Amino acid sequence: MGKGLFLFWLVFYTWVLMEPSTAELPGFFSLDCGGSQSFFDEIGLYWTPDDQFAFGERANVSLANETRAPYTTLRYFPADDRKYCYTLNVTTRTRYLIRATFLYGNFDSNNVYPNFEISLGPTFWSKIVISNASTVEVRELIFLTSDPTISVCLSNATMGNPFISTLELRQIGASMYSTGFENQFYLSTSARINFGAESEEPVRYPDDPFDRIWESDSANYLVDVAAGTKKVSTQFLIDVNHDERPPQKVMQTAIVGTNGSLTYRFNLDGFPGNGWAYSYFAEIENLAPEDTRKFRMTFPGAPEISKPVVNIMDNASGKYRLHEIGFENLTLPFVFSFKFGRTIDSSKGPLLNAIEINKYVKKIDGSPDGGVIASIISPYTSAAWAQEGGDPCLPIPWTWVRCSSDSPPLIAAVKLSGQNLTGNIPSDITKLSGLVELRLDGNALTGSIPDLSSCMNLEIIHLENNQLTGELPSSLATLPKLKELYVQNNKLSGTVPSGLLNKKLNLNYTGNMGLHEGGKRGNRTKIIIGSSVGAAVLLAATIAFCFFIQKGKRNSKHDDNRQILPTQRLVSSLSNAPTENAHCFMLSEIEEATKKFEKKIGSGGFGDVFYGKLKDGREIAVKVLSNDSNQGKREFSNEVTLLSRIHHRNLVQLLGYCQEDGRNMLVYEFMHNGTLKEHLFGPLTRERNFNWIKRLEIAEDTARGIEYLHTGCVPAIIHRDLKSTNILLDSNLRAKVSDFGISKSQVDGVSHVSSAVRGTVGYLDPEYCISQESTDKNDVYSFGVILLELISGREAISNKSSSVNCRHIVQWARPHIESGDIQGIIDPNLREDYDVQSMRKIAEKALMCVQPNGHMRPSISEVLKEIQDALLIEREALAVREGLSDL
Ligand SMILES: *[C@@H]1O[C@H](CO)[C@@H](O)[C@H](O)[C@H]1NC(C)=O
Ligand SMILES: *[C@@H]1O[C@H](CO)[C@@H](O)[C@H](O)[C@H]1NC(C)=O
Ligand SMILES: *[C@@H]1O[C@H](CO)[C@@H](O)[C@H](O)[C@H]1NC(C)=O
Ligand SMILES: *[C@@H]1O[C@H](CO)[C@@H](O)[C@H](O)[C@H]1NC(C)=O
Ligand SMILES: *[C@@H]1O[C@H](CO)[C@@H](O)[C@H](O)[C@H]1NC(C)=O
Ligand SMILES: *[C@@H]1O[C@H](CO)[C@@H](O)[C@H](O)[C@H]1NC(C)=O
Ligand SMILES: *[C@@H]1O[C@H](CO)[C@@H](O)[C@H](O)[C@H]1NC(C)=O
Ligand SMILES: *[C@@H]1O[C@H](CO)[C@@H](O)[C@H](O)[C@H]1NC(C)=O
Ligand SMILES: *[C@@H]1O[C@H](CO)[C@@H](O)[C@H](O)[C@H]1NC(C)=O
């Protein structure tokens, strides 16, 4: 019934979207280049023609069989040495996917396959090499916007005419494709493959609400496919609503390596280079209860990423649920191959639903003069030269601009001779600090000549043949490199500053009725007085001007700050912002749920924990991080981002966070049965004592959780504070590990992440106390202590023992176990209800875990194996006991 309802909604929703009267989808913009009218296509996308575009020519493709409307037309440009740009409006600080497509279709009846380049703003994006008339070339970038507009430019034609068929902008979910590099890099899509696809048609909108294009594996050129590879599919709905949100339809199909392995090899356009690679999994086969599916991912040449063991059901906490394994930064070759191989203890072969690989494209900084030049040209938006778009300098400069070779480049020349400019010379010209050449001659400019002394590199100034008035500023004489100054045929007046006359300079000021050289005999006194008065006035003016400049400079710096810094800050805080899949709770919501923090259910080094119940009935635990304990906002966000990506049935799930009023809170699922500690040592022990099998199950659950942190997460996560109060029990008394949020992820090579030792006395690895370098073996030590607690029912630090030396459980238990006296440490509450063999196994393994030297300790996976063996022994023994009692 639930499924029926969903289908109804799906149909309804699709119908609403397809309804032709519905306007464009929010966040979508589809430009049909060369088109002449707007229309809805057959999948419900709304296309807008690029008919206001000032450059280029429209053309029809000459492919009789091309029926997809956006591809029947295109716009092409002259094959010259300038760029042709489209400028699109976007929302700032938002992540988008942009797609440009090119179908040549012999539009020019030349059958010459064009070859050119495209760029996004100043950044080179891709080379477009057309290799036949009927293949659509597609380029995609995923990026975070920083400005309210973006520009896509075509340039550098080496063959044929540059052209473009469509330009598509798709806003994507806030949590999708967020990387730590996005302020410096774009992601360029190289492969997005839907495995097990039912047809060769790619999956896109409306199946993918973000209109990504998922290529069918059967349409792809995949080679080296392992024998026994089979397609599987399901009609059941898949829970895909987190992380990268691959579409249902893609996740409903997969391939399975029925003979134990999956192998593939294909080419990655744009590589070698550094890239982002994700694989998407969901268990969609009906596994028998005894079946398991566990496999390892192997990438030849990259052993460091070959280790995770994937167990889709466990990792995703159930069937039909998305599990992603991703690598944010991998060095990948052009020819990419991978292998997924079944582990020995797995009965089923590996499964894969989809894969996605993007290349990092370094963002190039545009010219810092971009803003200034934009304001200079803003009064002339209808002139063609003002519409060239994109960055003034990169990847190639506007036709009337020359740029320096600095990086980033400055504008070195402005050449706007004879362009019908009117009004004053824009005062912003004086902000172009790298200006060498200024040509504004032959226009209809009026007003006075601005002070150009801030453009210290000016060599050539052409202002002739305008209607300029006022004096020739004496500050021109202060320009150290000035070689050429043409101001003839204007309406200038006053005297020519002597500084200019004394300079070695090409100076032409003829044709200015009121302008004359000073220093004629008869006027001498007057001129001296005049000039001294003039000098005084000039001095005053200079002082005022300097003040102005200073102020102006400060202001402009200020402005810069205002424009750049906060944006960057916002952008960086955005990129670190908690992701969408970690729900952001309102403080009011939390206050309501917790009845203003009424019921405290715990407290720890990081703050107090309160019970709450949400409006929808879900019970929650709210951890209010105490201010002194927690890092800054940024770290908090990092933690939340990290945590929200971790899903495992033996890890307490983070539901969301709240960051208001300077308080940081984390919202977790509520665990009904409290902590392991309460059950082992607390008042609960009497009434509800756990037997040995239950304790082993708890140990197994805990070890699984830790194993996932150590091997299933990339980079691995070290808990660093495992203890019986951090192991929580749900309503079914299954154990989950909590409080791993504050664990730092293990940064490659840099394991000494925090200088402050984290951990709890009694569980803390003595080796870590000394070296302060955290490794996964610290957790193994703590887990060993927990195993000893489970065996003995005694706290890590106990005051039961009279001898001070033996207060620590390790010091107390070690001699007993080493001498074979296991009985001596067993919790009397366990009575005789256990098998000595299983008990010995665990006791000995526990002792291995607490070896002083980390290298001597087993990995958590080995310990898990031992626990499972012990459980097997106990269960067999139990079966025998029950069989006996039945008799
Ligand atoms: C493209 O085709 C349409 C209709 O088929 C026609 O009206 C239009 O003139 C053609 N455009 C060009 C540039 O040839
Ligand atoms: C049109 O025909 C060409 C070759 O004749 C073929 O390669 C291409 O795939 C066809 N295009 C469509 C959209 O069917
Ligand atoms: C972009 O925004 C500007 C200013 O808000 C507006 O004038 C222009 O029409 C918009 N362009 C498009 C293509 O929507
Ligand atoms: C066109 O080129 C593409 C890619 O280079 C190729 O896959 C396709 O088969 C070619 N089609 C024709 C009709 O030559
Ligand atoms: C594109 O052309 C410009 C100028 O012709 C040149 O400087 C630049 O290197 C070219 N870009 C590439 C990637 O070849
Ligand atoms: C795959 O497994 C099947 C069934 O076990 C077997 O018949 C076949 O030979 C295997 N193929 C390979 C290449 O191992
Ligand atoms: C990826 O890692 C390499 C070295 O491993 C590093 O040089 C690079 O900056 C990282 N980031 C990106 C986006 O390439
Ligand atoms: C300047 O204006 C005149 C008259 O309106 C026009 O003929 C000429 O084309 C314009 N020149 C430019 C470069 O726009
Ligand atoms: C100065 O400009 C006038 C008018 O354009 C021209 O006739 C004259 O030759 C120029 N003088 C020099 C020295 O360039």
mmCIF file with all atom_site columns, C-alpha atoms in Angstrom, residues 317-415:
data_model
loop_
_atom_site.group_PDB
_atom_site.id
_atom_site.type_symbol
_atom_site.label_atom_id
_atom_site.label_alt_id
_atom_site.label_comp_id
_atom_site.label_asym_id
_atom_site.label_entity_id
_atom_site.label_seq_id
_atom_site.pdbx_PDB_ins_code
_atom_site.Cartn_x
_atom_site.Cartn_y
_atom_site.Cartn_z
_atom_site.occupancy
_atom_site.B_iso_or_equiv
_atom_site.pdbx_formal_charge
_atom_site.auth_seq_id
_atom_site.auth_comp_id
_atom_site.auth_asym_id
_atom_site.auth_atom_id
_atom_site.pdbx_PDB_model_num
ATOM 1  C CA . SER A 1 317 ? 21.932 -0.645  7.528   1.00 0.00 ? 317 SER A CA 1
ATOM 2  C CA . GLY A 1 318 ? 19.595 -2.662  5.388   1.00 0.00 ? 318 GLY A CA 1
ATOM 3  C CA . LYS A 1 319 ? 18.399 -3.645  1.955   1.00 0.00 ? 319 LYS A CA 1
ATOM 4  C CA . TYR A 1 320 ? 17.355 -1.166  -0.713  1.00 0.00 ? 320 TYR A CA 1
ATOM 5  C CA . ARG A 1 321 ? 19.387 1.572   0.862   1.00 0.00 ? 321 ARG A CA 1
ATOM 6  C CA . LEU A 1 322 ? 22.148 3.620   -0.671  1.00 0.00 ? 322 LEU A CA 1
ATOM 7  C CA . HIS A 1 323 ? 25.717 3.100   0.417   1.00 0.00 ? 323 HIS A CA 1
ATOM 8  C CA . GLU A 1 324 ? 28.440 5.247   -1.114  1.00 0.00 ? 324 GLU A CA 1
ATOM 9  C CA . ILE A 1 325 ? 32.141 4.672   -1.047  1.00 0.00 ? 325 ILE A CA 1
ATOM 10 C CA . GLY A 1 326 ? 33.991 7.663   -2.228  1.00 0.00 ? 326 GLY A CA 1
ATOM 11 C CA . PHE A 1 327 ? 37.481 8.988   -2.581  1.00 0.00 ? 327 PHE A CA 1
ATOM 12 C CA . GLU A 1 328 ? 37.723 12.710  -2.632  1.00 0.00 ? 328 GLU A CA 1
ATOM 13 C CA . ASN A 1 329 ? 41.176 12.917  -4.112  1.00 0.00 ? 329 ASN A CA 1
ATOM 14 C CA . LEU A 1 330 ? 42.729 10.126  -6.121  1.00 0.00 ? 330 LEU A CA 1
ATOM 15 C CA . THR A 1 331 ? 45.427 10.212  -8.732  1.00 0.00 ? 331 THR A CA 1
ATOM 16 C CA . LEU A 1 332 ? 43.922 8.371   -11.660 1.00 0.00 ? 332 LEU A CA 1
ATOM 17 C CA . PRO A 1 333 ? 45.330 7.258   -15.002 1.00 0.00 ? 333 PRO A CA 1
ATOM 18 C CA . PHE A 1 334 ? 43.710 7.685   -18.399 1.00 0.00 ? 334 PHE A CA 1
ATOM 19 C CA . VAL A 1 335 ? 43.101 3.957   -18.677 1.00 0.00 ? 335 VAL A CA 1
ATOM 20 C CA . PHE A 1 336 ? 41.271 3.099   -15.512 1.00 0.00 ? 336 PHE A CA 1
ATOM 21 C CA . SER A 1 337 ? 40.675 -0.398  -14.247 1.00 0.00 ? 337 SER A CA 1
ATOM 22 C CA . PHE A 1 338 ? 39.272 -1.794  -11.063 1.00 0.00 ? 338 PHE A CA 1
ATOM 23 C CA . LYS A 1 339 ? 38.400 -5.090  -9.506  1.00 0.00 ? 339 LYS A CA 1
ATOM 24 C CA . PHE A 1 340 ? 35.942 -5.971  -6.771  1.00 0.00 ? 340 PHE A CA 1
ATOM 25 C CA . GLY A 1 341 ? 36.732 -9.367  -5.290  1.00 0.00 ? 341 GLY A CA 1
ATOM 26 C CA . ARG A 1 342 ? 34.649 -11.460 -2.902  1.00 0.00 ? 342 ARG A CA 1
ATOM 27 C CA . THR A 1 343 ? 36.246 -12.041 0.514   1.00 0.00 ? 343 THR A CA 1
ATOM 28 C CA . ILE A 1 344 ? 36.823 -15.626 1.612   1.00 0.00 ? 344 ILE A CA 1
ATOM 29 C CA . ASP A 1 345 ? 34.045 -15.522 4.174   1.00 0.00 ? 345 ASP A CA 1
ATOM 30 C CA . SER A 1 346 ? 31.471 -14.191 1.735   1.00 0.00 ? 346 SER A CA 1
ATOM 31 C CA . SER A 1 347 ? 29.000 -16.439 -0.009  1.00 0.00 ? 347 SER A CA 1
ATOM 32 C CA . LYS A 1 348 ? 27.923 -13.955 -2.688  1.00 0.00 ? 348 LYS A CA 1
ATOM 33 C CA . GLY A 1 349 ? 29.956 -12.135 -5.278  1.00 0.00 ? 349 GLY A CA 1
ATOM 34 C CA . PRO A 1 350 ? 30.396 -8.355  -5.377  1.00 0.00 ? 350 PRO A CA 1
ATOM 35 C CA . LEU A 1 351 ? 27.649 -6.023  -6.576  1.00 0.00 ? 351 LEU A CA 1
ATOM 36 C CA . LEU A 1 352 ? 27.862 -2.553  -8.095  1.00 0.00 ? 352 LEU A CA 1
ATOM 37 C CA . ASN A 1 353 ? 25.061 -0.157  -9.046  1.00 0.00 ? 353 ASN A CA 1
ATOM 38 C CA . ALA A 1 354 ? 26.869 2.910   -10.353 1.00 0.00 ? 354 ALA A CA 1
ATOM 39 C CA . ILE A 1 355 ? 30.130 4.738   -10.454 1.00 0.00 ? 355 ILE A CA 1
ATOM 40 C CA . GLU A 1 356 ? 31.049 8.346   -10.967 1.00 0.00 ? 356 GLU A CA 1
ATOM 41 C CA . ILE A 1 357 ? 34.446 9.900   -11.637 1.00 0.00 ? 357 ILE A CA 1
ATOM 42 C CA . ASN A 1 358 ? 35.204 13.610  -11.911 1.00 0.00 ? 358 ASN A CA 1
ATOM 43 C CA . LYS A 1 359 ? 38.466 15.316  -12.599 1.00 0.00 ? 359 LYS A CA 1
ATOM 44 C CA . TYR A 1 360 ? 39.657 18.311  -10.642 1.00 0.00 ? 360 TYR A CA 1
ATOM 45 C CA . VAL A 1 361 ? 40.090 21.345  -12.868 1.00 0.00 ? 361 VAL A CA 1
ATOM 46 C CA . LYS A 1 362 ? 42.099 24.114  -11.244 1.00 0.00 ? 362 LYS A CA 1
ATOM 47 C CA . LYS A 1 363 ? 40.222 27.379  -11.085 1.00 0.00 ? 363 LYS A CA 1
ATOM 48 C CA . ILE A 1 364 ? 42.210 30.197  -12.621 1.00 0.00 ? 364 ILE A CA 1
ATOM 49 C CA . ASP A 1 365 ? 42.023 33.589  -10.993 1.00 0.00 ? 365 ASP A CA 1
ATOM 50 C CA . GLY A 1 366 ? 40.683 36.221  -13.342 1.00 0.00 ? 366 GLY A CA 1
ATOM 51 C CA . SER A 1 367 ? 42.103 39.689  -13.659 1.00 0.00 ? 367 SER A CA 1
ATOM 52 C CA . PRO A 1 368 ? 41.705 41.741  -10.478 1.00 0.00 ? 368 PRO A CA 1
ATOM 53 C CA . ASP A 1 369 ? 40.719 44.597  -12.802 1.00 0.00 ? 369 ASP A CA 1
ATOM 54 C CA . GLY A 1 370 ? 37.566 42.746  -13.840 1.00 0.00 ? 370 GLY A CA 1
ATOM 55 C CA . GLY A 1 371 ? 35.256 44.663  -11.508 1.00 0.00 ? 371 GLY A CA 1
ATOM 56 C CA . VAL A 1 372 ? 36.680 48.060  -12.424 1.00 0.00 ? 372 VAL A CA 1
ATOM 57 C CA . ILE A 1 373 ? 36.453 47.489  -16.137 1.00 0.00 ? 373 ILE A CA 1
ATOM 58 C CA . ALA A 1 374 ? 32.898 46.192  -15.751 1.00 0.00 ? 374 ALA A CA 1
ATOM 59 C CA . SER A 1 375 ? 31.869 49.454  -14.101 1.00 0.00 ? 375 SER A CA 1
ATOM 60 C CA . ILE A 1 376 ? 33.640 51.445  -16.822 1.00 0.00 ? 376 ILE A CA 1
ATOM 61 C CA . ILE A 1 377 ? 31.715 49.716  -19.594 1.00 0.00 ? 377 ILE A CA 1
ATOM 62 C CA . SER A 1 378 ? 28.384 49.557  -17.771 1.00 0.00 ? 378 SER A CA 1
ATOM 63 C CA . PRO A 1 379 ? 26.965 52.692  -19.510 1.00 0.00 ? 379 PRO A CA 1
ATOM 64 C CA . TYR A 1 380 ? 27.593 51.127  -22.921 1.00 0.00 ? 380 TYR A CA 1
ATOM 65 C CA . THR A 1 381 ? 25.862 47.751  -22.581 1.00 0.00 ? 381 THR A CA 1
ATOM 66 C CA . SER A 1 382 ? 24.404 47.946  -26.054 1.00 0.00 ? 382 SER A CA 1
ATOM 67 C CA . ALA A 1 383 ? 27.768 48.358  -27.776 1.00 0.00 ? 383 ALA A CA 1
ATOM 68 C CA . ALA A 1 384 ? 29.223 45.157  -29.149 1.00 0.00 ? 384 ALA A CA 1
ATOM 69 C CA . TRP A 1 385 ? 32.636 45.774  -27.601 1.00 0.00 ? 385 TRP A CA 1
ATOM 70 C CA . ALA A 1 386 ? 31.037 45.985  -24.160 1.00 0.00 ? 386 ALA A CA 1
ATOM 71 C CA . GLN A 1 387 ? 29.366 42.600  -24.595 1.00 0.00 ? 387 GLN A CA 1
ATOM 72 C CA . GLU A 1 388 ? 32.378 40.438  -25.148 1.00 0.00 ? 388 GLU A CA 1
ATOM 73 C CA . GLY A 1 389 ? 31.806 38.906  -21.703 1.00 0.00 ? 389 GLY A CA 1
ATOM 74 C CA . GLY A 1 390 ? 33.899 36.718  -19.490 1.00 0.00 ? 390 GLY A CA 1
ATOM 75 C CA . ASP A 1 391 ? 37.121 37.857  -17.944 1.00 0.00 ? 391 ASP A CA 1
ATOM 76 C CA . PRO A 1 392 ? 38.774 40.879  -19.636 1.00 0.00 ? 392 PRO A CA 1
ATOM 77 C CA . CYS A 1 393 ? 42.091 39.012  -19.876 1.00 0.00 ? 393 CYS A CA 1
ATOM 78 C CA . LEU A 1 394 ? 41.610 35.254  -19.708 1.00 0.00 ? 394 LEU A CA 1
ATOM 79 C CA . PRO A 1 395 ? 41.813 32.865  -21.375 1.00 0.00 ? 395 PRO A CA 1
ATOM 80 C CA . ILE A 1 396 ? 42.262 35.484  -24.089 1.00 0.00 ? 396 ILE A CA 1
ATOM 81 C CA . PRO A 1 397 ? 41.693 39.222  -23.689 1.00 0.00 ? 397 PRO A CA 1
ATOM 82 C CA . TRP A 1 398 ? 38.863 41.311  -25.032 1.00 0.00 ? 398 TRP A CA 1
ATOM 83 C CA . THR A 1 399 ? 39.603 42.768  -28.442 1.00 0.00 ? 399 THR A CA 1
ATOM 84 C CA . TRP A 1 400 ? 40.105 46.303  -27.090 1.00 0.00 ? 400 TRP A CA 1
ATOM 85 C CA . VAL A 1 401 ? 42.140 45.314  -24.066 1.00 0.00 ? 401 VAL A CA 1
ATOM 86 C CA . ARG A 1 402 ? 45.722 44.164  -23.674 1.00 0.00 ? 402 ARG A CA 1
ATOM 87 C CA . CYS A 1 403 ? 46.801 42.449  -20.492 1.00 0.00 ? 403 CYS A CA 1
ATOM 88 C CA . SER A 1 404 ? 50.039 42.020  -18.609 1.00 0.00 ? 404 SER A CA 1
ATOM 89 C CA . SER A 1 405 ? 51.651 38.627  -18.330 1.00 0.00 ? 405 SER A CA 1
ATOM 90 C CA . ASP A 1 406 ? 51.319 38.646  -14.532 1.00 0.00 ? 406 ASP A CA 1
ATOM 91 C CA . SER A 1 407 ? 49.279 35.973  -12.957 1.00 0.00 ? 407 SER A CA 1
ATOM 92 C CA . PRO A 1 408 ? 46.645 37.033  -12.414 1.00 0.00 ? 408 PRO A CA 1
ATOM 93 C CA . PRO A 1 409 ? 46.974 39.528  -15.235 1.00 0.00 ? 409 PRO A CA 1
ATOM 94 C CA . LEU A 1 410 ? 46.325 43.262  -15.021 1.00 0.00 ? 410 LEU A CA 1
ATOM 95 C CA . ILE A 1 411 ? 44.834 45.376  -17.772 1.00 0.00 ? 411 ILE A CA 1
ATOM 96 C CA . ALA A 1 412 ? 47.755 47.052  -19.527 1.00 0.00 ? 412 ALA A CA 1
ATOM 97 C CA . ALA A 1 413 ? 45.987 48.762  -22.402 1.00 0.00 ? 413 ALA A CA 1
ATOM 98 C CA . VAL A 1 414 ? 42.519 50.150  -23.013 1.00 0.00 ? 414 VAL A CA 1
ATOM 99 C CA . LYS A 1 415 ? 41.948 50.938  -26.672 1.00 0.00 ? 415 LYS A CA 1
#
